[in-house]
mmCIF file of C-alpha atoms in Angstrom:
data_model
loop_
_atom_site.group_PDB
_atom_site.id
_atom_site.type_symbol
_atom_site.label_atom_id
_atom_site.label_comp_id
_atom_site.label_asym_id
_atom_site.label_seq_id
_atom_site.Cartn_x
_atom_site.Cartn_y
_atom_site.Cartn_z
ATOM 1 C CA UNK A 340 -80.594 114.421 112.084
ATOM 2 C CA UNK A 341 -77.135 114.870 110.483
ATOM 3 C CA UNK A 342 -74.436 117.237 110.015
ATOM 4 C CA UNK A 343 -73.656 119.042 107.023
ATOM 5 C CA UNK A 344 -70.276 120.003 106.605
ATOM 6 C CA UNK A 345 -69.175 122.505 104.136
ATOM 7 C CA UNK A 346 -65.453 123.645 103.028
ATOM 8 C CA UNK A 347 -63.202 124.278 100.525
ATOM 9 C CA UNK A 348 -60.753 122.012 98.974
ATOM 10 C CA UNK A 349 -57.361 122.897 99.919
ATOM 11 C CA UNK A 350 -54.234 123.034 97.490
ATOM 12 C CA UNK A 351 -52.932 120.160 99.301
ATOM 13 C CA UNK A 352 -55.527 117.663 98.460
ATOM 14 C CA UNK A 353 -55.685 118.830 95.349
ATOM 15 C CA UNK A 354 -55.889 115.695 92.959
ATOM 16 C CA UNK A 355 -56.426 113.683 95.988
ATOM 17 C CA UNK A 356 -58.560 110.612 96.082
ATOM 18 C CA UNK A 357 -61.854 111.591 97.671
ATOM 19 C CA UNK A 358 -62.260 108.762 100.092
ATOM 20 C CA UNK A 359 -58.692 109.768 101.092
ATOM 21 C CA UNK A 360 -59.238 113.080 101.510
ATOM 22 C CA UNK A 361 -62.233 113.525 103.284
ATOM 23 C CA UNK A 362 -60.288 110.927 105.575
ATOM 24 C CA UNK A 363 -57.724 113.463 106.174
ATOM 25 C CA UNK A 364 -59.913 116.437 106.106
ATOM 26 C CA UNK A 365 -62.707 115.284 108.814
ATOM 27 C CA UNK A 366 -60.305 113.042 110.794
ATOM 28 C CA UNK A 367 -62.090 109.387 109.678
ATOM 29 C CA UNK A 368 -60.957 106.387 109.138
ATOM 30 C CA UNK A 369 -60.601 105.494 105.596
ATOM 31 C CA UNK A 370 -63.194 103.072 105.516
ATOM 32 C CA UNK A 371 -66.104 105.410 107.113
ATOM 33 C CA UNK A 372 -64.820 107.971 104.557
ATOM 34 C CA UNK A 373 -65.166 105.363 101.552
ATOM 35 C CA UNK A 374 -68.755 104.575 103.248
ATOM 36 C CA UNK A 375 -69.724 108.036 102.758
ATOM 37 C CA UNK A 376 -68.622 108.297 99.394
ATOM 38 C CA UNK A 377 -70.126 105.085 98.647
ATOM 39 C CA UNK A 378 -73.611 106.661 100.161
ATOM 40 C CA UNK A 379 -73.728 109.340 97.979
ATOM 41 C CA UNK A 380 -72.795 111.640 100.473
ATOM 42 C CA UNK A 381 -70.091 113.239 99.606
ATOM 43 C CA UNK A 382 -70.349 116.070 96.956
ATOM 44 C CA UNK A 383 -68.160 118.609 95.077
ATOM 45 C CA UNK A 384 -69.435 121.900 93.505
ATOM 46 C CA UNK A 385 -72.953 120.069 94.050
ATOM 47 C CA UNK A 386 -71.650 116.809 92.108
ATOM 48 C CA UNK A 387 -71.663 113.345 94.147
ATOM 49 C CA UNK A 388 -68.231 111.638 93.620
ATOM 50 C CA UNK A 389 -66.966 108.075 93.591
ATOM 51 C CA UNK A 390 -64.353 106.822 95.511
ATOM 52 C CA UNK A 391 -61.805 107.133 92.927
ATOM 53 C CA UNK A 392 -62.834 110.529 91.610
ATOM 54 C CA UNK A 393 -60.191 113.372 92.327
ATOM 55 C CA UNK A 394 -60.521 116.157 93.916
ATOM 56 C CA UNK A 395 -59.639 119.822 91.899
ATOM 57 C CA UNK A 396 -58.243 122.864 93.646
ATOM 58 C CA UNK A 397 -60.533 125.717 94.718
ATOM 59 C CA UNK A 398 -63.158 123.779 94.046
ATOM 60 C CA UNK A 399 -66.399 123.389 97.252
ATOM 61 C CA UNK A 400 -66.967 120.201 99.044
ATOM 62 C CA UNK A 401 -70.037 119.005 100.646
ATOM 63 C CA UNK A 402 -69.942 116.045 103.500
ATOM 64 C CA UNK A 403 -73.494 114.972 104.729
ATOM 65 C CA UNK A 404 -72.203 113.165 108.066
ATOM 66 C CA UNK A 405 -75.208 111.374 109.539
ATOM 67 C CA UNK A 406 -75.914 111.298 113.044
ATOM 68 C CA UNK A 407 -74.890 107.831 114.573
ATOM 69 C CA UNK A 408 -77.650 107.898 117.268
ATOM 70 C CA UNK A 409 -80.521 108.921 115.049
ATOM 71 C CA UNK A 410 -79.164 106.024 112.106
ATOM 72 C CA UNK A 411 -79.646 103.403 115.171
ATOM 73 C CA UNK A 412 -82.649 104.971 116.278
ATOM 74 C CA UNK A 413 -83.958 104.498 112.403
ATOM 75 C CA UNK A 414 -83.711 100.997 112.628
ATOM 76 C CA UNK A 415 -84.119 99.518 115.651
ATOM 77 C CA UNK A 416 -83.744 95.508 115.813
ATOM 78 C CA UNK A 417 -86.524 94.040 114.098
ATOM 79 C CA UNK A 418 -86.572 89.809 113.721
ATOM 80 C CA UNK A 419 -87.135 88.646 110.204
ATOM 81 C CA UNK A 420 -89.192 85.530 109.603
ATOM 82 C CA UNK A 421 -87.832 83.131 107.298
ATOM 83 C CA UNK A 422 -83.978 84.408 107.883
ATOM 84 C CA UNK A 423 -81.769 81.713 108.762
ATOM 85 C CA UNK A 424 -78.347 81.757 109.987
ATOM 86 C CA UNK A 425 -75.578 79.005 107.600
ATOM 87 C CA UNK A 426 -73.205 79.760 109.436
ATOM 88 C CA UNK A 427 -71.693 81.405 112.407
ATOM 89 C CA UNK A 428 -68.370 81.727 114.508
ATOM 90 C CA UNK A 429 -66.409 84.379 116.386
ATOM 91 C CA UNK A 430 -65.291 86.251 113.637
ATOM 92 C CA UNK A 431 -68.500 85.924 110.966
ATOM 93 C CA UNK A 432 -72.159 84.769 110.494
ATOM 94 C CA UNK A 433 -73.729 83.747 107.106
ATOM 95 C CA UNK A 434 -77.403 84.190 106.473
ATOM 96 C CA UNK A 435 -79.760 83.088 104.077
ATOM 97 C CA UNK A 436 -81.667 86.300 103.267
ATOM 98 C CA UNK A 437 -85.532 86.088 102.389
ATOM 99 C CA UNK A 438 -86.860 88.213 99.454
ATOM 100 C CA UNK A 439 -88.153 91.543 100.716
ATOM 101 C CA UNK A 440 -85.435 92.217 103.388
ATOM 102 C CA UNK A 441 -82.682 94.813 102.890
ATOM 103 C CA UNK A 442 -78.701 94.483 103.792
ATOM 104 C CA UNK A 443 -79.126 97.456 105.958
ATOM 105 C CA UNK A 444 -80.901 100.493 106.947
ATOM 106 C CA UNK A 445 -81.193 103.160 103.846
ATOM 107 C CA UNK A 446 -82.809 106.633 103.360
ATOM 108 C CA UNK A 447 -86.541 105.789 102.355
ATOM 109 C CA UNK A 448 -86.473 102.016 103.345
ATOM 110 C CA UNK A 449 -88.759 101.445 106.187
ATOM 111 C CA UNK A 450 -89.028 97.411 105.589
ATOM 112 C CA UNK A 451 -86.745 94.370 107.991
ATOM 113 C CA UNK A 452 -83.236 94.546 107.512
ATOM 114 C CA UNK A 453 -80.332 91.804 108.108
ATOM 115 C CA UNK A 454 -78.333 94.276 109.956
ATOM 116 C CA UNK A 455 -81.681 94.577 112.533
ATOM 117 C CA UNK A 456 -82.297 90.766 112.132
ATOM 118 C CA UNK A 457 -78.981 89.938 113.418
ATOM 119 C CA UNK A 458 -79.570 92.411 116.463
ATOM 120 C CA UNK A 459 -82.715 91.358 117.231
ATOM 121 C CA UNK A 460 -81.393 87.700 117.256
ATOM 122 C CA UNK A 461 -78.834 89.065 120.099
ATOM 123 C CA UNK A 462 -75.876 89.051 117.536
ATOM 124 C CA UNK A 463 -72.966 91.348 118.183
ATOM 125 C CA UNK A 464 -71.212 92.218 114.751
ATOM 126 C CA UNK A 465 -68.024 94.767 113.941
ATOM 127 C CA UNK A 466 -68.444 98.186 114.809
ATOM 128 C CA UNK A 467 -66.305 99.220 111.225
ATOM 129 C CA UNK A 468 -68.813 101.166 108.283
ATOM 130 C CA UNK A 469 -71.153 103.527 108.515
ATOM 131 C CA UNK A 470 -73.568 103.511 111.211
ATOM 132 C CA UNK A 471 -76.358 102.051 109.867
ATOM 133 C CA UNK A 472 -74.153 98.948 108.240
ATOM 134 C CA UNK A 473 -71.780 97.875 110.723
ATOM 135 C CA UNK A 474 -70.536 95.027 109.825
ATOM 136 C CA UNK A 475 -71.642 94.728 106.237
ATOM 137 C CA UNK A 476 -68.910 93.457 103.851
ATOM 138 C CA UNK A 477 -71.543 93.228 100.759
ATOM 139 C CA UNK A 478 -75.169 93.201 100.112
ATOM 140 C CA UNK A 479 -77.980 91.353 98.163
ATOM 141 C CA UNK A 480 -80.895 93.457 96.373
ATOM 142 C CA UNK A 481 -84.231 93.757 98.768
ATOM 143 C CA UNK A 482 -85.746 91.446 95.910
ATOM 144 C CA UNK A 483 -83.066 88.979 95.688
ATOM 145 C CA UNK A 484 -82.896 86.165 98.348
ATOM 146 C CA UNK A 485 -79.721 84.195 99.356
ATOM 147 C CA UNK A 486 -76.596 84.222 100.933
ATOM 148 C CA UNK A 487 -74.700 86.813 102.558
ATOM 149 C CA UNK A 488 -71.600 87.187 105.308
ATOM 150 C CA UNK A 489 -71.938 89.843 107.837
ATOM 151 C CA UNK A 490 -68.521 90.328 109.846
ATOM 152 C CA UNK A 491 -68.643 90.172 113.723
ATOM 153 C CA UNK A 492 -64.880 90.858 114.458
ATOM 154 C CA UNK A 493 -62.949 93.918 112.889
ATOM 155 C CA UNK A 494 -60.218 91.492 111.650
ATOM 156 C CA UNK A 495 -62.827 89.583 109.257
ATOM 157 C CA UNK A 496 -64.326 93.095 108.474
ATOM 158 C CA UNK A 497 -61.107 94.087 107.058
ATOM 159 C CA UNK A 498 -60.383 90.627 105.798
ATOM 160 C CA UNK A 499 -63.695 90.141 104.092
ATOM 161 C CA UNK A 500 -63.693 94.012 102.259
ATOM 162 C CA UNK A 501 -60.795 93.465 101.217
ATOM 163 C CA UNK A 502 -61.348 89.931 99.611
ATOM 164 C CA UNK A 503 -64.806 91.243 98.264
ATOM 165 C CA UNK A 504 -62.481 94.121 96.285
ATOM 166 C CA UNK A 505 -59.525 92.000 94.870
ATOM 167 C CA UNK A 506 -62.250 89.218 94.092
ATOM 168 C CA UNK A 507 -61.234 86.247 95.541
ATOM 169 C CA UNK A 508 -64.701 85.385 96.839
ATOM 170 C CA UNK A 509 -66.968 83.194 95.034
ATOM 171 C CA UNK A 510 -70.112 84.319 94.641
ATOM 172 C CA UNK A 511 -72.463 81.720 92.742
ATOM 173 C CA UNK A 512 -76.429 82.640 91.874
ATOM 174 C CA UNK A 513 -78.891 80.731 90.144
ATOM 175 C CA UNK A 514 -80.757 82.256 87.612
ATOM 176 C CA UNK A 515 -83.735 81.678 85.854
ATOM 177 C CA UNK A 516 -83.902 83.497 82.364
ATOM 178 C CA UNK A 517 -86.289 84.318 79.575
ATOM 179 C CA UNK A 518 -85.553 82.326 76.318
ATOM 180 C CA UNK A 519 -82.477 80.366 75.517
ATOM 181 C CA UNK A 520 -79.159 82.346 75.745
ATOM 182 C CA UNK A 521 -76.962 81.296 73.122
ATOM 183 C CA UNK A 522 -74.123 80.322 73.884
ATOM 184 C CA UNK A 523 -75.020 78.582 76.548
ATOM 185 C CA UNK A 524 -71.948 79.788 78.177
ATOM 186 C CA UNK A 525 -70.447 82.685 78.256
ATOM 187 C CA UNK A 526 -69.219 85.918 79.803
ATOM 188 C CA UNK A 527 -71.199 89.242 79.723
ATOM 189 C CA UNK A 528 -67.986 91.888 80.150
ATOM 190 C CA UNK A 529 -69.854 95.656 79.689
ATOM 191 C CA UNK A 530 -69.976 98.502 81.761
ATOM 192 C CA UNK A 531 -72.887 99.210 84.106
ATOM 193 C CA UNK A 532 -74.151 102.661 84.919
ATOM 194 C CA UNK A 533 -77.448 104.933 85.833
ATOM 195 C CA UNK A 534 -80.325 104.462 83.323
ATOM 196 C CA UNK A 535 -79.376 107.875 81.134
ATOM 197 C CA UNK A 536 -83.477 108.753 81.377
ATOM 198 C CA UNK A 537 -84.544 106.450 85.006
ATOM 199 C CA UNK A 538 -82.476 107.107 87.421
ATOM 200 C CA UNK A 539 -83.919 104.539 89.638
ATOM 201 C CA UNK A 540 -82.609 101.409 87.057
ATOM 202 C CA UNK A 541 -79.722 101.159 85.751
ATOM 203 C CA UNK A 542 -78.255 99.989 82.173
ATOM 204 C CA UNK A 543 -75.338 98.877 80.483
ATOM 205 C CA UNK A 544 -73.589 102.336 79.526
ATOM 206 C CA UNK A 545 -70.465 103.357 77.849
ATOM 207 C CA UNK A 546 -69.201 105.531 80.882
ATOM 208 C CA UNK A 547 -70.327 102.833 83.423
ATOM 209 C CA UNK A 548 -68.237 100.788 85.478
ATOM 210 C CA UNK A 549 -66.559 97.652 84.222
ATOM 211 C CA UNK A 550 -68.611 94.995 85.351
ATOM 212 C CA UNK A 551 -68.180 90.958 84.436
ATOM 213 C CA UNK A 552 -70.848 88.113 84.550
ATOM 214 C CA UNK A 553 -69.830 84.713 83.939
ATOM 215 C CA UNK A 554 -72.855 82.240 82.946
ATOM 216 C CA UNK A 555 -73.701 78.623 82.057
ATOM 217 C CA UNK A 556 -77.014 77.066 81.061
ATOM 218 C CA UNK A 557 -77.841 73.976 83.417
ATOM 219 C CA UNK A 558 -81.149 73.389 82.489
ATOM 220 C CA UNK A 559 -82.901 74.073 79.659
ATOM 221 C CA UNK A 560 -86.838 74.548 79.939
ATOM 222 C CA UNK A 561 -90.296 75.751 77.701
ATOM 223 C CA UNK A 562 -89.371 79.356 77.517
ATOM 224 C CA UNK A 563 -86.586 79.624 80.463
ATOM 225 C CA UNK A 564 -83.276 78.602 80.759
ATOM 226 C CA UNK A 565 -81.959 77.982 84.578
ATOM 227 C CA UNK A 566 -78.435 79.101 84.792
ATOM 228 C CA UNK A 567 -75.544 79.534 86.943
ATOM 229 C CA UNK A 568 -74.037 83.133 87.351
ATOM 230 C CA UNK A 569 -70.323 83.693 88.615
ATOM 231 C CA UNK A 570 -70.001 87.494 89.634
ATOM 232 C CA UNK A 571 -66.019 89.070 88.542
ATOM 233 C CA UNK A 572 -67.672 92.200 90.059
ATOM 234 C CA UNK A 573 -70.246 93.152 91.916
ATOM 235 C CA UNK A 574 -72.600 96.377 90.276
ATOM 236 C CA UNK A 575 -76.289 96.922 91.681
ATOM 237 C CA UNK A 576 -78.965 94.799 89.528
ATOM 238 C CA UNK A 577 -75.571 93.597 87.464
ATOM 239 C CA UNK A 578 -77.255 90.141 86.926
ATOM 240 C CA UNK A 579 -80.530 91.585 86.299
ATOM 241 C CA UNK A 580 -78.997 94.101 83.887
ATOM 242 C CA UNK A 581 -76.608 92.005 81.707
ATOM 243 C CA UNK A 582 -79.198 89.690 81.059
ATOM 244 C CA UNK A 583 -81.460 91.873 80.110
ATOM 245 C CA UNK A 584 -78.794 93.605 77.614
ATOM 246 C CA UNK A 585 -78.954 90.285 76.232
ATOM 247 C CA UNK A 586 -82.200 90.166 75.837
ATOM 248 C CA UNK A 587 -82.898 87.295 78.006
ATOM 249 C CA UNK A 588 -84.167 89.378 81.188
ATOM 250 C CA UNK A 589 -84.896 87.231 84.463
ATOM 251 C CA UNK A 590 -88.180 85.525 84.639
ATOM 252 C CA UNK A 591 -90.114 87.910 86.602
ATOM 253 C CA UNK A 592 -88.260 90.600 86.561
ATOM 254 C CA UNK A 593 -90.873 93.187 84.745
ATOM 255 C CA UNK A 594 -88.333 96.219 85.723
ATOM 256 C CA UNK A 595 -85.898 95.036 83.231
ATOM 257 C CA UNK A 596 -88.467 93.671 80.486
ATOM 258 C CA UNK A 597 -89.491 90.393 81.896
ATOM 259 C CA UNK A 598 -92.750 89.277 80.245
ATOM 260 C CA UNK A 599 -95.745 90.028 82.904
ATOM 261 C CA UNK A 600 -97.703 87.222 81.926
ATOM 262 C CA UNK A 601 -94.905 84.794 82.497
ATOM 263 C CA UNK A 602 -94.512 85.601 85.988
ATOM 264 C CA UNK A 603 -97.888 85.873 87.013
ATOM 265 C CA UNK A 604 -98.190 82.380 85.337
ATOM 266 C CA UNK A 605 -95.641 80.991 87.475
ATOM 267 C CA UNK A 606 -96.981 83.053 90.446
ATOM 268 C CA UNK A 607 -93.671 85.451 90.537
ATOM 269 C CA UNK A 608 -94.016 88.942 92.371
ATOM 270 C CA UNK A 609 -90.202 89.343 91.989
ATOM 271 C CA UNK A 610 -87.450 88.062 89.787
ATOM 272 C CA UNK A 611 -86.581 84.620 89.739
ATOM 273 C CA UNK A 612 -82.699 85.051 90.845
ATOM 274 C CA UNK A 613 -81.483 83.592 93.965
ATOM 275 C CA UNK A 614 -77.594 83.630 95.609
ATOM 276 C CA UNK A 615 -77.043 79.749 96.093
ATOM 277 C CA UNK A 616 -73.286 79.783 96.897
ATOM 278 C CA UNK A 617 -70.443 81.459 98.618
ATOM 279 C CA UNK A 618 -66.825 81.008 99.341
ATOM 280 C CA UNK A 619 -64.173 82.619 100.685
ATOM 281 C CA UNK A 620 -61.165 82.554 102.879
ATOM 282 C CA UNK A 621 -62.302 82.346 106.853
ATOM 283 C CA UNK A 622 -60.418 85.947 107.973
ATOM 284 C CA UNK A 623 -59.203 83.418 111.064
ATOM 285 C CA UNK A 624 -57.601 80.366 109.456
ATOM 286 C CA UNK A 625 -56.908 81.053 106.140
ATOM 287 C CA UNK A 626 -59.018 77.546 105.320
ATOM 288 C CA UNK A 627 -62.010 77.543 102.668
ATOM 289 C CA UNK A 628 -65.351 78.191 103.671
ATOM 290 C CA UNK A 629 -68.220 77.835 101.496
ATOM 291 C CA UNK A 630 -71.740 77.182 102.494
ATOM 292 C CA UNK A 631 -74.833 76.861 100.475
ATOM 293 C CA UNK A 632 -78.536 77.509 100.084
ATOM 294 C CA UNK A 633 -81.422 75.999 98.774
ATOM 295 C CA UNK A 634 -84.057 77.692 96.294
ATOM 296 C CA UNK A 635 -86.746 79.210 98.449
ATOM 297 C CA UNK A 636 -90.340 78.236 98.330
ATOM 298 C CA UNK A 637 -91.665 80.821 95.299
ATOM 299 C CA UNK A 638 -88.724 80.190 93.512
ATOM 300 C CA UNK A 639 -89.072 76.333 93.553
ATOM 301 C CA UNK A 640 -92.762 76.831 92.686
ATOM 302 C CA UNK A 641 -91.929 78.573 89.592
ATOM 303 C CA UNK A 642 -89.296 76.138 88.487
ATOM 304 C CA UNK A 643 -91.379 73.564 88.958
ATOM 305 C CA UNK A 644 -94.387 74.437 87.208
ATOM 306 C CA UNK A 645 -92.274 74.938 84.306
ATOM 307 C CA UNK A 646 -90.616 71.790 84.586
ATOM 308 C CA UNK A 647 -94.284 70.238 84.767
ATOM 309 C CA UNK A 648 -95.093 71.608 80.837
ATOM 310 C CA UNK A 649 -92.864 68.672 79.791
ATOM 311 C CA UNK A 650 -95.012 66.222 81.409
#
């Protein structure tokens, strides 16, 4: 269950920030206000709003607070084959995140989670976010494998959000691409937003958010170019949507235009994209950490069977 609350927006907040002002208004903390904004659940005059969107006088704002027991009891701690831990300390643990398993618990999602991984494992991570992602700093797509920090002490929660936003961690993927981008390096700097007629994809848009891929080309193949991806920001599908906006969608990826016959050739049920590096200041120290994954089995078996067609 949750709670619903309903109210209008006083003068005072008028032209407020709405993470700040539901703050204020419901007595959070700012970051478990900016969750529920972030969620989606925080609407005015029946409109969701972003973190940054204002607030207008008179007008009526709707808070869907969900229930902290019943968001638990929605996930309980579930192991996930195939997860491994990089990485781990007092204040943060690194996993390596298998295709098919969510960040955290989501309206709809019934299928293993990191966040009920790491419990399951006997892990005890910060009690900052929403319920249902304590801990969670950033996430990887459900069909997107690799690495990803979870914070374990409230310090390197605060530390690592904050990095995340003023973009001081590296975040490196390998991607494998349809065609042969040209050039073979270069930046992809356009705005991501809702697909204006899918609302369940998403598309480069003129009123979307600034988003920023850098790539490079480091292997050319028959039909595919392998390529490493440097994230500026950090948009839902923004690799799988920027490449498709250049027409060179991920191999696999049929959502964004990916050729079926391709992947089913290569024996791909999911696009071929895979988060291979990531660095960042340890919250603690101050020293560089960066750890590193390896390509997963399907992934590897795709690459290679196109690397064979030269043989």
């Amino acid at each position: 269950m949750s709670e619903r609350r309903s109210l209008p927006v006083p003068d005072g907040l008028a032209g407020e920030r709405a993470d700040a002002a539901v703050a204020r208004l419901l007595g959070l903390s700012r970051t478990r206000a900016a969750d529920l904004v972030e969620a989606g659940a925080v609407a005015l005059d029946g409109r969701p709003l972003g973190k940054s969107d204002r607030l207008v006088a008179g007008g009526w704002l709707e808070v869907e607070l969900p229930d902290v027991a019943s968001a638990k009891a929605a996930a309980p701690p579930e192991p996930v084959p195939g997860m491994v831990v990089r990485y781990d300390d007092d204040d943060l643990v690194v996993v390596d995140k298998p295709v098919g398993v969510a960040a955290h618990p989501s309206p709809g999602w019934t299928g293993p989670t990191v966040v009920g991984a790491l419990a399951a494992a006997g892990y005890r991570v910060s009690t900052s976010g929403a319920a249902e992602r304590q801990g969670v700093v950033h996430r990887l797509d459900v069909g997107t494998s690799g690495l990803m920090v979870v914070a374990k002490s409230e310090r390197a929660y605060t530390a690592l959000k904050r990095a995340f936003k003023e973009r001081t961690v590296e975040k490196v993927y390998h991607a494998l691409a349809q065609g042969h981008p040209s050039p073979a390096t270069g930046t992809i700097d356009a705005p991501i937003g809702r697909h204006p007629s899918s609302d369940w994809k998403f598309a480069v848009v003129a009123d979307g958010k600034p988003s920023v891929t850098h790539y490079e080309v480091i292997e050319a193949l028959p039909g595919a170019s392998l390529t490493e991806v440097h994230l500026e920001t950090g948009r839902t599908h923004q690799i799988r949507v920027h490449f498709a906006a250049l027409r060179h969608p991920l191999v696999g990826d049929v959502t964004y235009g990916a050729d079926p016959a391709l992947a089913q050739r290569l024996g791909l049920t999911r696009q071929w994209l895979h988060a291979v590096r990531l660095g960042f200041e340890h919250p603690a120290t101050g020293s560089w950490l960066e750890v590193v994954s390896e390509y997963p089995q399907d992934l590897q078996h795709a690459l290679d069977e196109l690397r064979s067609t030269y043989r």
